[in-house]
Coordinates of C-alpha atoms in Angstrom, one line a residue:
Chain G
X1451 CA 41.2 184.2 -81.8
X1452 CA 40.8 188.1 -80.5
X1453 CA 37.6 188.5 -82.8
X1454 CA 37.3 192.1 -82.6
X1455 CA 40.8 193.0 -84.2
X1456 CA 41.7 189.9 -86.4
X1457 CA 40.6 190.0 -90.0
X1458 CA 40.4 186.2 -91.2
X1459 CA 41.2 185.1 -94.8
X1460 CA 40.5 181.8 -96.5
X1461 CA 44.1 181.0 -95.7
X1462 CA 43.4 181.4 -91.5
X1463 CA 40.8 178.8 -91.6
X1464 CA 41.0 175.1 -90.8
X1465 CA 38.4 172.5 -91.2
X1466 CA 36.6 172.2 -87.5
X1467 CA 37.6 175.8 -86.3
X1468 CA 34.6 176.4 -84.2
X1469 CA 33.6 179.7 -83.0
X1470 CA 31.2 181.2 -80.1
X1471 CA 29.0 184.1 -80.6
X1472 CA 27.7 186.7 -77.9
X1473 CA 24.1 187.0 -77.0
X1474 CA 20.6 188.4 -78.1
X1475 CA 17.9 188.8 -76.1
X1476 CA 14.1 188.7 -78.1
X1477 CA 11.2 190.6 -76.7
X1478 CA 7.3 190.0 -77.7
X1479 CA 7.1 193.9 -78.7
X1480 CA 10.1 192.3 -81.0
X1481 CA 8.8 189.4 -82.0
X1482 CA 6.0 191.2 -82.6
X1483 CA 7.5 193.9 -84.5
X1484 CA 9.4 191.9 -86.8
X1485 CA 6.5 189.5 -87.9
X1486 CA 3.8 192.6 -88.4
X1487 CA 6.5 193.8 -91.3
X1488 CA 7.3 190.0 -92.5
X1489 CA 5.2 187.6 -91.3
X1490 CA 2.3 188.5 -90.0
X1491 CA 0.6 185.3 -88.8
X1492 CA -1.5 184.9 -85.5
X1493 CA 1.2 182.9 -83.7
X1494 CA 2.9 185.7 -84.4
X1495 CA 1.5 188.7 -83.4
X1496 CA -0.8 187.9 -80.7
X1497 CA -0.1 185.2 -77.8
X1498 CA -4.0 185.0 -77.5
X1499 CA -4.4 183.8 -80.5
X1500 CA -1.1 181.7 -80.5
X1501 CA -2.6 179.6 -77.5
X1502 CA -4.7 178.0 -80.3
X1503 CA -2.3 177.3 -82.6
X1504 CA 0.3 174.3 -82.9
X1505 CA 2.5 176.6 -81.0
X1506 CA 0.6 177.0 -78.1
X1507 CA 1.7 180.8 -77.6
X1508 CA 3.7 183.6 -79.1
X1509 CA 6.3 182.3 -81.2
X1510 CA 8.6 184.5 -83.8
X1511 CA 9.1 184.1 -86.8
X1512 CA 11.4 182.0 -87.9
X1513 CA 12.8 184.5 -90.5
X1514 CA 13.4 186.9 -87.1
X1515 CA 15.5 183.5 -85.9
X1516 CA 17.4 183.5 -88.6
X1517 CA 18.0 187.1 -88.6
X1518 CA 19.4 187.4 -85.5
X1519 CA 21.7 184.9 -85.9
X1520 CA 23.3 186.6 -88.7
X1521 CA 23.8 189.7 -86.4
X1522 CA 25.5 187.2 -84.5
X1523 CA 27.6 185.8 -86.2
X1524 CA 28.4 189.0 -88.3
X1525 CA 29.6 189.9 -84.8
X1526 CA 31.9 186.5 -84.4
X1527 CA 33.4 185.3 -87.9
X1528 CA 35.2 188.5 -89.1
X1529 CA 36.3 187.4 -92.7
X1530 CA 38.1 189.8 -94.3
X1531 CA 35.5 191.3 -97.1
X1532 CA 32.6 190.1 -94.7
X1533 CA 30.1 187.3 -94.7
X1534 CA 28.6 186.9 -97.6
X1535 CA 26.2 183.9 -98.1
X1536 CA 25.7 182.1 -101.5
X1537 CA 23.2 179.6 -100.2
X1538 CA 22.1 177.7 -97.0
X1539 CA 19.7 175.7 -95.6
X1540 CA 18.1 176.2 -92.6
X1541 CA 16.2 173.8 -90.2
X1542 CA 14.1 175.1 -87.1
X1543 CA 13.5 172.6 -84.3
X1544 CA 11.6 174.6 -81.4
X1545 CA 10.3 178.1 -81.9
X1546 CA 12.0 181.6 -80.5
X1547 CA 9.5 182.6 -77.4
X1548 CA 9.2 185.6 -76.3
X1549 CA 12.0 186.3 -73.1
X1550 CA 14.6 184.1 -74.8
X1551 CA 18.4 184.8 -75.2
X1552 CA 19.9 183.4 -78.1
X1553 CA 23.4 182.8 -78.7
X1554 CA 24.9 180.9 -81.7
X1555 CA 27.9 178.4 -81.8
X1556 CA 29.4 176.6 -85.2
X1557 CA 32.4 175.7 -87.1
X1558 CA 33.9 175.9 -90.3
X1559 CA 32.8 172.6 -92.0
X1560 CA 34.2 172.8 -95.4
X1561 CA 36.9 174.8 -97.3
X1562 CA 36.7 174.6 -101.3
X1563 CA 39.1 176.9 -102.4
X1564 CA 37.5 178.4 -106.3
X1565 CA 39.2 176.7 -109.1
X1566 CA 38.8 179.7 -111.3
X1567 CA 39.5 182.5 -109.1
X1568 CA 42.4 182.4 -107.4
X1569 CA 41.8 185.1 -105.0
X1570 CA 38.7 183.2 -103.4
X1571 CA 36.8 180.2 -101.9
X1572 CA 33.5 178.8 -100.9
X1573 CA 33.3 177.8 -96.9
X1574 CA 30.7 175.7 -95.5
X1575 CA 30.1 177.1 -91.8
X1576 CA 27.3 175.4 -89.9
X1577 CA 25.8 176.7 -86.4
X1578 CA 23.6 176.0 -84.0
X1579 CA 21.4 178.9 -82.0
X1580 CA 20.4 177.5 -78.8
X1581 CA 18.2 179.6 -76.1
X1582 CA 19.3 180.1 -72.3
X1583 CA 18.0 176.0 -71.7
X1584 CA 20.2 175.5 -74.1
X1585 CA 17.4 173.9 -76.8
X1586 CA 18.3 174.1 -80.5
X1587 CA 16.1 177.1 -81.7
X1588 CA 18.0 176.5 -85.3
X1589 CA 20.6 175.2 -87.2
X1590 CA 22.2 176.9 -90.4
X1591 CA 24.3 175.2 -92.8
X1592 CA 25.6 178.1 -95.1
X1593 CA 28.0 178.6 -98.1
X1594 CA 29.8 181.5 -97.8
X1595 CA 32.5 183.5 -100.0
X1596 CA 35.8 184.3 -98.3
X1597 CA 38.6 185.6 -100.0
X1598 CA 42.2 185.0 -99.9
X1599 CA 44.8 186.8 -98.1
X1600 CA 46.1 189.4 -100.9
X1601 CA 49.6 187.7 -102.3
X1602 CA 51.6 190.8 -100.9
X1603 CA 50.4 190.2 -97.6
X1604 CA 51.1 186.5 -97.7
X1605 CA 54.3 185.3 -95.3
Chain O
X412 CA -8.0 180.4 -106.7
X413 CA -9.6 183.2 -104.7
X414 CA -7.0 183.6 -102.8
X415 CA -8.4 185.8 -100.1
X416 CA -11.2 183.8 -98.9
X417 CA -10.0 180.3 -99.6
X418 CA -7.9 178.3 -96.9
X419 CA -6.2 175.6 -98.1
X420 CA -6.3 172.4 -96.5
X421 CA -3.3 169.6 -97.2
X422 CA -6.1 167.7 -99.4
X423 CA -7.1 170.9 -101.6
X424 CA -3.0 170.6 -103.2
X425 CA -2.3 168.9 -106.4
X426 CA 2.1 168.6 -107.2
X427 CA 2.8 171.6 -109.4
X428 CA -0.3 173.7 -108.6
X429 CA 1.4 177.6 -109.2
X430 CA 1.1 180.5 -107.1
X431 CA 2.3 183.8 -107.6
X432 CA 2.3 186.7 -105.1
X433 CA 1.6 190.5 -105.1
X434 CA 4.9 193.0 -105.2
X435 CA 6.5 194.9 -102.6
X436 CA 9.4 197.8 -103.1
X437 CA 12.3 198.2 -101.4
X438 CA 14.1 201.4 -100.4
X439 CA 17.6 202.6 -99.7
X440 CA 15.8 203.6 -96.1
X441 CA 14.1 200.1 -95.5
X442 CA 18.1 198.2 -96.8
X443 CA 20.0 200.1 -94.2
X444 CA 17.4 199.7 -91.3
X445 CA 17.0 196.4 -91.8
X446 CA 21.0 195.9 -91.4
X447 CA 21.9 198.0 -89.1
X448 CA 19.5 195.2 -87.0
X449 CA 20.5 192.4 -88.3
X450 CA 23.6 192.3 -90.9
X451 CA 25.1 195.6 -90.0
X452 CA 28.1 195.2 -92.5
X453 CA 29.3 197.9 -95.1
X454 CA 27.8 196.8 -98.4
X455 CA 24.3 196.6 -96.6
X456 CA 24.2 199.8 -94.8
X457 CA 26.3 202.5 -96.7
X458 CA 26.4 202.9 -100.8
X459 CA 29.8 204.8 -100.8
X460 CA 31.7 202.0 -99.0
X461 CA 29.7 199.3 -100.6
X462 CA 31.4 200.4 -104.0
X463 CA 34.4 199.0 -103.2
X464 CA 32.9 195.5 -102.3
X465 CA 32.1 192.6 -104.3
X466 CA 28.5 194.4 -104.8
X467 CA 29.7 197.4 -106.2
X468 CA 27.0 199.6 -104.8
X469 CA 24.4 199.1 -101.8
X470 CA 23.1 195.9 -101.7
X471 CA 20.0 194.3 -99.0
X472 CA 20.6 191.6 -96.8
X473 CA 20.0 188.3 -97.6
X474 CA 17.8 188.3 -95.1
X475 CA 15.8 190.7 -95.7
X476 CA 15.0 189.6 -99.3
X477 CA 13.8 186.0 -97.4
X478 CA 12.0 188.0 -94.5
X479 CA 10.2 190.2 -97.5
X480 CA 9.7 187.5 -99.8
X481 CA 8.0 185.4 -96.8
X482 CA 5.8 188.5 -96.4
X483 CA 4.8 187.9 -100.5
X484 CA 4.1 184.5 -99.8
X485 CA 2.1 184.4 -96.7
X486 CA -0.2 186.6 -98.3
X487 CA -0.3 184.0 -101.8
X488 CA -0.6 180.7 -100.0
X489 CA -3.2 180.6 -97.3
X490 CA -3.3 177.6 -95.9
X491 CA -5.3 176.7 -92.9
X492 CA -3.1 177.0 -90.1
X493 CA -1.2 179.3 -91.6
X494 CA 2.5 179.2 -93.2
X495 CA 4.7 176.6 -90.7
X496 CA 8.2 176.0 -91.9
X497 CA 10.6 173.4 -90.2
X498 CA 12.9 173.8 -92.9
X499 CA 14.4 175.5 -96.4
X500 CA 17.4 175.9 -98.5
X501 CA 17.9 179.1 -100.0
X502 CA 20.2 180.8 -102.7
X503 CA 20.7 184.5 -103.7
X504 CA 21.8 184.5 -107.4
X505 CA 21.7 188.3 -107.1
X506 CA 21.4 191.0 -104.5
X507 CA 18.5 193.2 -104.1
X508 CA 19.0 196.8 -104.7
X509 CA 17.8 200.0 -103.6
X510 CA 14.2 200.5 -105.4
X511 CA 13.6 197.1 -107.1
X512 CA 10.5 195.4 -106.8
X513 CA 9.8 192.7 -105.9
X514 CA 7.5 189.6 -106.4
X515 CA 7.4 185.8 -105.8
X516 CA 6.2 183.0 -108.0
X517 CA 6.3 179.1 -107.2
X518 CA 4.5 175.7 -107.0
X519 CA 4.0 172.6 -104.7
X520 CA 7.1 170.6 -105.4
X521 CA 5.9 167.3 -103.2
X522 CA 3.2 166.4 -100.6
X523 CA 3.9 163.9 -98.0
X524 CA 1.2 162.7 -95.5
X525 CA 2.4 161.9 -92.0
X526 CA 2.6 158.3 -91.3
X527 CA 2.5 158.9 -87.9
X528 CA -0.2 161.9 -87.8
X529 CA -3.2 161.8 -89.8
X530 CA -4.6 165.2 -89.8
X531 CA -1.3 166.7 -91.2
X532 CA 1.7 166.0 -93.9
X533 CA 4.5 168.1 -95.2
X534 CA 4.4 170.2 -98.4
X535 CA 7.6 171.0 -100.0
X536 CA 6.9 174.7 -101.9
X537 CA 9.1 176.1 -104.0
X538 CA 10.0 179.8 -105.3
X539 CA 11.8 182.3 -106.9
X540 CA 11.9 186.2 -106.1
X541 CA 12.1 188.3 -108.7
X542 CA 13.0 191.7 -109.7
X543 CA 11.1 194.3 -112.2
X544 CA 13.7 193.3 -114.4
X545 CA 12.7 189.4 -114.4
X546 CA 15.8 188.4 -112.9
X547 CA 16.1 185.8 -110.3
X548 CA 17.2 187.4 -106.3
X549 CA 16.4 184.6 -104.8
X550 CA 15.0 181.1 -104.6
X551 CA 13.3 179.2 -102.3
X552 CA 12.8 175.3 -101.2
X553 CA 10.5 174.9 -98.2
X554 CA 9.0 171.9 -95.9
X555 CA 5.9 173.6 -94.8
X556 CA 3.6 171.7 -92.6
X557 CA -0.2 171.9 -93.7
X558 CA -2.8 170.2 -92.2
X559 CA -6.1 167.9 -93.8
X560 CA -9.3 169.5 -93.8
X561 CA -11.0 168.1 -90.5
X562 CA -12.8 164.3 -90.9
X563 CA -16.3 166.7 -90.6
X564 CA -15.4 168.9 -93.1
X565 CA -14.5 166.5 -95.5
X566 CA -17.5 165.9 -98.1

């Protein structure tokens, strides 16, 4: 699908439909940055004091993980009205280190079209962000709102 | 509990022991910074064109309610070790706005020693973030990995 012009409804998606996001690249002065503001732990902040720690070096947050992946895959799913999350569970297998580039990857899992609003539906998208090894730094399952394609646009 | 000087160890948690953090406020400023890096879409970035979105007026990431509500909870539970998550389910009930306040407020939900690994288990906490006005932005279910006090510590 050309991502950067194509708006996508609830009535463009199939179950399956996976999708590819670009890539980020993470810094320690980011890591750093973003965990001084939200979560300012030692493995955070300091590789020093990482090195004694269960991660064994600078590690980011795994809030800073998660946020970049939404910038990613704002930048990859263009739903019509956005991407809007309800809910979503999130599971983090190896940390973000400092140098890494992140891309994330997914598909649409589940389509449950609202039984009381017409105009709507609640998608299940689920996606991996892997590192340049290509090592699982998280995986996302989230619920998100997408609306139907407007009846007077409908063919 | 003194919640300053005390670190917690895995063997200091009873189920259903509370916490409850300090506050932090969040600006129009802070919303749009915070999206422009990470969620750059319309309703989190500019209060004109967010009016004519589900949200009705500017509304923060997702993300940056979990990033700020880590931020209340790191400094509420400190365990020894520090505040290790390998994995949560969130929802967002409501959006944060421009100028709310925030705070968090939870309990241990279940602790599970390791089988495997005797100096550690996993904690599930739970939370809610919550507005000045009592009303629910988000809540919260984490597996946080917390260690035992050390075998020489233990009396």
């Amino acid at each position: 699908m050309d991502q950067q012009k194509t708006r996508l409804f609830l009535d463009d998606l199939v179950v399956g439909m996976p999708f590819k996001s670009g890539t980020v690249d993470i810094t320690a002065d980011e890591i750093r940055s973003f965990a001084s503001q939200f979560d300012p732990q030692p493995f955070h902040l300091d590789d020093e004091a990482a090195r004694s720690t269960l991660f064994g070096g600078l590690a980011a947050s795994g809030w800073h993980t998660a946020a970049l992946t939404m910038r990613l895959i704002v930048d990859s799913l263009p739903f019509d009205g956005g991407l809007i999350g309800t809910r979503c569970e999130l599971t983090w297998p190896l940390p973000t280190r400092p140098g890494d580039r992140l891309h994330a990857e997914g598909e649409i899992a589940e389509i449950n079209p609202s039984r009381s609003k017409p105009d709507r539906g609640i998608v299940v998208m689920r996606s991996r962000t892997l590192n340049q090894n290509g090592a699982v730094v998280q995986t996302l399952s989230a619920s998100l709102l997408v609306f139907r394609r407007p009846l007077t646009d409908r063919t």
